[in-house]
Amino acid sequence: MKELEKKISECGTVLPGNILKVDNFLNHQIDAPFMMSLGKEAARLFKDCGINKIVTIESSGIAFGVAIAVNLNVTPVVFARKSKTSNLSADVYSSATHSYTHGNDYNAIISKDYLSKNDCVLIADDFLAKGSAMKSLINLVEQSGAKLAGCVAVIEKGFQGGGDNLRAKGIHVESLAIIDSMDECTIQYRPE
Amino acid sequence: MKELEKKISECGTVLPGNILKVDNFLNHQIDAPFMMSLGKEAARLFKDCGINKIVTIESSGIAFGVAIAVNLNVTPVVFARKSKTSNLSADVYSSATHSYTHGNDYNAIISKDYLSKNDCVLIADDFLAKGSAMKSLINLVEQSGAKLAGCVAVIEKGFQGGGDNLRAKGIHVESLAIIDSMDECTIQYRPE
């Protein structure tokens, strides 16, 4: 999505440790109309997949999930909670997750009330890098018996391999911008 | 907002400890079109206040914040992060906060890059009970020197007093539904 690549190049900052700081429009301050346009593009990519539910994860996936749901005319967005406790109730699906960004571990959890084998799910998140959070969300969907229509990220760090690993498993993965390499001076995008 | 009161009465569950469980449409599973209609109503209540920024807090305030911004034609939504560390950088506004729901303490933080004296802010959150989170967000806005146009919550637990305390200080506080009392059988709303 050219408009997104332009926004990243104009507003983003590359920090040491392969961190792309885009918190001025995506994940601390949110450019709301732009977020709705990202949701519209994601909805276009998955419009004929029979999706009835968006699954995302707190906090930065929520706005994108809602933006997709509104554009796809899908009512519910379920966001996984990040729980630090190992003492989880039996009424949740849970998946252990490692955050490379924050260097910690958590359980991604979703209430069993809100995901079932009757659902056809699109998983959405702001970033796809090594794929840790995305794999946990896929695991939650599998536990529920729901059908996985695919996964969509706003920004994929292609050079970290998580997206291509999922594609190699036959999962339909789309990212609105894929970064093939980046340093303090230049961000290279994968051709669409 | 009658439509919201109906939704709460139909979908909500009152649990021991004055907890109102509405995670089937508001704060775990989100009814996206309904959330947009909540945003539209909040935007109507504050339409002539010169607001240029919505401030909310992760995670459950984000969807409401975005829904208001879209309906108010306000571009940025800034969501405060909840940080457990006491070791905060100098480039954030920070306010110590107690969560009565979770029984823990955290710092609500917002980058100084995204809030300044040039802003006119509407604070938004899903719940207003004792007002702990709302007071912290007000504190962050005051630190920045921004003008506070007002505060809006989806659901106010009127019987816990937080909203009326803020109103008594002259702050413009609106809630889309105010609960004056609740138990397992009945939820009583304050007349509009």
XYZ file of C-alpha atoms in Angstrom:
384
model
C 0.000 0.000 0.000
C 1.896 3.000 -1.353
C 0.178 5.496 0.976
C 1.373 3.475 3.981
C 4.939 3.143 2.684
C 4.993 6.919 2.224
C 3.684 7.438 5.766
C 6.287 5.065 7.263
C 9.125 6.722 5.361
C 7.950 10.210 6.361
C 6.926 9.595 9.992
C 8.834 6.489 11.057
C 12.218 6.318 12.761
C 14.561 3.340 12.684
C 16.150 2.732 16.076
C 18.970 0.354 17.064
C 17.876 -3.270 17.465
C 15.738 -3.358 14.303
C 13.051 -1.265 15.963
C 10.793 0.799 13.719
C 9.214 3.592 15.740
C 5.858 4.543 14.242
C 4.125 5.580 17.439
C 3.167 8.942 15.973
C 0.449 7.385 13.795
C 0.072 3.681 14.594
C 0.601 2.514 18.168
C 0.637 5.323 20.724
C -0.820 8.230 18.825
C -3.274 6.862 16.243
C -4.128 8.754 13.060
C -7.789 7.731 13.155
C -8.880 8.441 9.539
C -5.660 6.872 8.252
C -6.322 3.812 10.447
C -9.775 3.539 8.861
C -8.145 3.576 5.412
C -5.788 0.765 6.517
C -8.857 -1.189 7.649
C -10.507 -0.570 4.282
C -7.503 -1.974 2.408
C -7.308 -5.045 4.675
C -11.048 -5.594 4.185
C -10.576 -5.448 0.398
C -7.883 -8.137 0.550
C -10.118 -10.548 2.489
C -13.562 -9.544 1.260
C -14.647 -12.894 -0.168
C -13.423 -15.176 2.605
C -16.619 -15.563 4.636
C -15.063 -13.906 7.686
C -17.413 -13.344 10.627
C -14.922 -12.366 13.338
C -11.688 -10.383 13.683
C -9.191 -11.595 16.289
C -6.404 -9.295 17.463
C -4.311 -8.649 20.568
C -4.070 -5.751 23.004
C -3.175 -2.971 22.786
C -1.860 -1.951 19.400
C -3.973 -4.335 17.334
C -7.321 -3.065 18.591
C -7.743 0.047 16.441
C -6.739 -1.861 13.288
C -9.127 -4.702 14.174
C -12.046 -2.320 14.620
C -11.165 -0.498 11.390
C -11.236 -3.786 9.463
C -14.486 -4.921 11.087
C -16.260 -1.696 10.191
C -15.089 -1.903 6.568
C -15.806 -5.634 6.231
C -19.262 -5.302 7.807
C -18.169 -7.861 10.382
C -19.630 -7.167 13.797
C -17.309 -8.588 16.468
C -13.649 -7.911 17.116
C -12.159 -10.057 19.864
C -8.891 -8.884 21.346
C -6.667 -11.322 23.212
C -5.516 -10.176 26.621
C -1.889 -10.459 27.686
C -1.779 -12.163 31.054
C 1.355 -12.480 33.145
C -0.170 -14.974 35.576
C 0.285 -18.710 35.064
C -2.873 -19.287 37.109
C -5.454 -19.190 34.322
C -9.097 -20.199 34.511
C -10.493 -23.108 32.511
C -12.829 -20.879 30.543
C -10.102 -19.288 28.398
C -7.966 -20.392 25.469
C -4.353 -19.605 26.307
C -1.057 -19.591 24.435
C 2.393 -18.855 25.872
C 4.050 -16.035 23.940
C 7.451 -14.372 23.908
C 7.745 -10.681 23.106
C 11.067 -9.937 21.402
C 10.266 -6.218 21.530
C 9.782 -6.108 25.296
C 11.934 -9.130 26.169
C 9.242 -10.773 28.286
C 6.790 -13.675 28.263
C 3.033 -13.636 28.629
C -0.026 -15.752 27.944
C -2.313 -14.573 25.167
C -5.825 -15.417 26.358
C -9.312 -15.310 24.859
C -12.508 -16.280 26.632
C -14.018 -19.499 25.282
C -17.310 -17.591 25.088
C -16.044 -15.529 22.149
C -14.401 -18.030 19.804
C -15.839 -21.318 18.601
C -15.838 -23.809 15.723
C -18.645 -21.826 14.104
C -16.350 -18.847 13.499
C -14.353 -17.942 10.401
C -11.569 -15.698 11.630
C -9.245 -13.040 10.273
C -6.298 -12.393 12.594
C -5.046 -8.790 12.585
C -2.138 -7.037 14.251
C -0.099 -3.883 13.855
C 3.280 -5.601 13.370
C 4.487 -8.938 12.023
C 8.202 -9.512 12.675
C 9.331 -12.940 13.902
C 5.662 -13.915 14.120
C 5.517 -14.713 17.815
C 2.230 -12.938 18.599
C 0.651 -14.010 15.282
C 1.536 -17.673 15.950
C -0.044 -17.429 19.404
C -3.249 -16.006 17.944
C -3.294 -18.795 15.324
C -2.859 -21.271 18.186
C -5.867 -19.783 20.013
C -7.979 -20.013 16.857
C -6.916 -23.656 16.380
C -7.795 -24.493 19.984
C -11.300 -23.130 19.411
C -11.828 -25.174 16.248
C -12.635 -22.010 14.290
C -11.668 -21.723 10.619
C -8.683 -19.459 9.947
C -9.288 -17.329 6.848
C -5.918 -15.597 7.133
C -3.706 -13.086 8.873
C -3.130 -9.417 8.146
C -0.555 -7.015 9.554
C -0.153 -3.307 8.994
C 3.655 -3.537 8.814
C 5.691 -6.694 8.217
C 9.405 -6.732 8.849
C 10.048 -9.124 5.982
C 13.722 -9.542 6.900
C 12.762 -11.162 10.218
C 11.027 -14.033 8.442
C 7.862 -14.503 10.499
C 5.463 -13.733 7.650
C 7.190 -15.968 5.102
C 7.324 -18.832 7.632
C 3.552 -18.641 7.993
C 3.057 -18.407 4.202
C 5.247 -21.536 3.787
C 2.750 -23.358 5.993
C -0.043 -22.450 3.580
C -1.552 -19.664 5.668
C -2.926 -16.679 3.764
C -0.843 -13.794 5.123
C -1.144 -10.230 3.864
C 0.740 -7.178 5.082
C -0.073 -3.660 3.984
C 3.642 -2.821 3.815
C 6.541 -5.278 3.863
C 9.974 -3.957 4.789
C 12.787 -5.985 3.255
C 15.583 -3.994 4.867
C 15.994 -0.871 6.938
C 18.658 1.253 8.549
C 18.805 4.796 9.881
C 18.922 6.233 6.362
C 16.786 4.001 4.151
C 13.759 1.736 4.333
C 13.416 -0.736 1.448
C 9.945 -2.114 0.738
C 9.140 -5.398 -0.951
C 7.442 -4.723 -4.312
C 3.676 -5.382 -4.175
C -28.402 6.676 25.553
C -31.372 4.311 25.548
C -29.816 1.915 23.024
C -26.824 1.460 25.318
C -28.948 0.953 28.431
C -30.874 -1.736 26.546
C -27.612 -3.404 25.467
C -26.212 -3.371 29.007
C -29.418 -4.814 30.451
C -29.578 -7.519 27.765
C -25.890 -8.479 27.506
C -24.334 -7.393 30.815
C -23.905 -9.487 33.942
C -23.529 -8.096 37.459
C -20.879 -9.992 39.418
C -19.978 -9.793 43.118
C -17.831 -6.787 44.042
C -19.839 -4.281 41.987
C -18.398 -5.648 38.760
C -20.423 -5.175 35.595
C -19.296 -7.711 33.000
C -19.880 -6.331 29.507
C -16.984 -8.055 27.787
C -19.280 -9.504 25.127
C -19.657 -6.121 23.405
C -17.381 -3.540 25.038
C -14.005 -4.664 26.381
C -12.941 -8.118 25.197
C -15.271 -8.800 22.313
C -16.153 -5.471 20.683
C -19.365 -4.961 18.718
C -17.685 -2.757 16.103
C -20.726 -1.040 14.495
C -22.244 -0.473 17.938
C -18.925 1.011 19.102
C -19.071 3.408 16.150
C -22.567 4.476 17.227
C -21.255 5.128 20.763
C -18.518 7.259 19.210
C -21.119 9.159 17.197
C -23.138 9.974 20.326
C -20.026 11.098 22.245
C -19.026 13.261 19.272
C -22.495 14.861 19.267
C -22.149 15.771 22.961
C -18.794 17.530 22.426
C -19.151 18.764 18.846
C -18.690 22.483 19.486
C -15.778 22.348 21.938
C -12.877 22.861 19.555
C -11.401 19.446 20.312
C -8.345 18.462 18.266
C -7.217 15.353 20.160
C -8.760 12.380 21.958
C -6.845 10.998 24.945
C -7.650 7.531 26.281
C -5.910 4.626 28.017
C -5.058 1.083 26.963
C -6.639 -1.283 26.305
C -10.367 -0.897 26.609
C -10.528 2.825 25.844
C -8.866 2.561 22.436
C -11.824 1.433 20.314
C -14.082 4.095 21.863
C -11.407 6.758 21.335
C -11.054 5.885 17.658
C -14.846 5.777 17.208
C -15.157 9.292 18.650
C -12.262 10.646 16.572
C -13.757 9.334 13.337
C -17.149 10.858 14.135
C -15.720 14.158 15.376
C -13.383 14.508 12.382
C -10.508 14.703 14.835
C -7.374 13.038 13.522
C -5.265 11.840 16.467
C -6.170 9.543 19.325
C -3.433 9.197 21.934
C -3.696 6.249 24.266
C -1.815 6.270 27.563
C 0.276 3.204 28.262
C 0.137 1.448 31.618
C 3.686 0.982 32.859
C 4.594 -1.094 35.886
C 8.163 0.204 36.047
C 9.080 3.122 38.282
C 12.076 3.807 36.039
C 10.471 6.182 33.542
C 12.205 8.318 30.952
C 12.118 12.102 31.058
C 10.284 12.337 27.756
C 6.928 11.122 29.104
C 4.163 12.585 31.239
C 3.407 10.116 34.003
C 0.734 9.729 36.668
C 0.559 7.056 39.376
C -2.755 5.212 39.201
C -4.538 2.604 41.279
C -6.808 0.057 39.602
C -9.628 -0.976 41.923
C -10.752 -3.574 39.374
C -7.403 -5.367 39.229
C -6.126 -4.360 42.659
C -2.790 -3.090 41.359
C -0.865 0.118 40.740
C 0.626 1.420 37.530
C 1.882 4.604 35.920
C -0.244 6.024 33.112
C 2.241 7.483 30.633
C 2.046 9.548 27.464
C 4.973 10.666 25.353
C 5.596 14.411 25.569
C 5.720 14.365 21.758
C 1.963 13.786 21.551
C 0.431 16.202 24.019
C 1.166 19.924 24.343
C -0.305 23.265 25.353
C -1.589 23.685 21.795
C -4.038 20.793 22.212
C -7.700 20.884 23.197
C -8.426 17.430 24.566
C -11.412 15.160 25.100
C -10.630 12.310 27.513
C -12.473 9.069 26.760
C -12.678 5.708 28.515
C -14.943 2.681 28.622
C -15.741 2.897 32.362
C -15.965 5.644 34.954
C -16.360 4.278 38.497
C -14.300 5.824 41.298
C -12.547 7.909 38.661
C -9.007 6.720 39.266
C -7.991 6.277 35.615
C -9.906 9.402 34.515
C -8.152 11.511 37.195
C -4.776 10.224 36.007
C -5.565 11.154 32.413
C -6.683 14.619 33.561
C -3.382 14.903 35.426
C -1.438 14.038 32.257
C -3.378 16.656 30.277
C -2.677 19.256 33.000
C 1.049 18.437 32.974
C 1.130 19.080 29.227
C -0.607 22.443 29.535
C -3.293 21.334 27.081
C -6.860 22.592 27.449
C -9.304 19.999 28.799
C -12.630 20.178 26.949
C -14.154 17.375 28.982
C -14.375 13.679 29.755
C -16.651 11.013 28.331
C -17.229 7.440 29.450
C -19.321 4.726 27.877
C -20.597 3.479 31.238
C -20.502 5.370 34.529
C -21.146 3.590 37.787
C -22.858 6.608 39.305
C -23.099 4.994 42.734
C -19.283 4.945 43.021
C -19.097 8.732 42.832
C -16.133 9.323 40.537
C -18.123 11.126 37.858
C -19.969 13.427 40.244
C -16.687 14.290 42.023
C -15.240 15.477 38.713
C -18.433 17.410 37.865
C -18.253 19.119 41.273
C -14.810 20.412 40.244
C -16.359 22.052 37.181
C -15.189 19.465 34.659
C -17.585 18.711 31.809
C -18.233 14.975 32.245
C -20.641 13.006 30.077
C -21.429 9.311 30.257
C -23.505 7.499 27.686
C -25.174 5.461 30.431
C -25.097 6.145 34.166
C -25.924 3.304 36.518
C -27.344 4.499 39.828
C -27.644 1.033 41.361
C -27.240 -2.563 40.316
C -27.548 -6.054 41.663
C -27.873 -9.495 40.112
C -31.508 -8.889 39.177
C -31.838 -5.205 38.277
C -29.792 -2.341 36.841
C -31.186 1.141 37.571
C -30.119 3.951 35.214
C -30.010 7.633 36.028
C -32.614 9.513 33.949
C -31.009 11.448 31.065
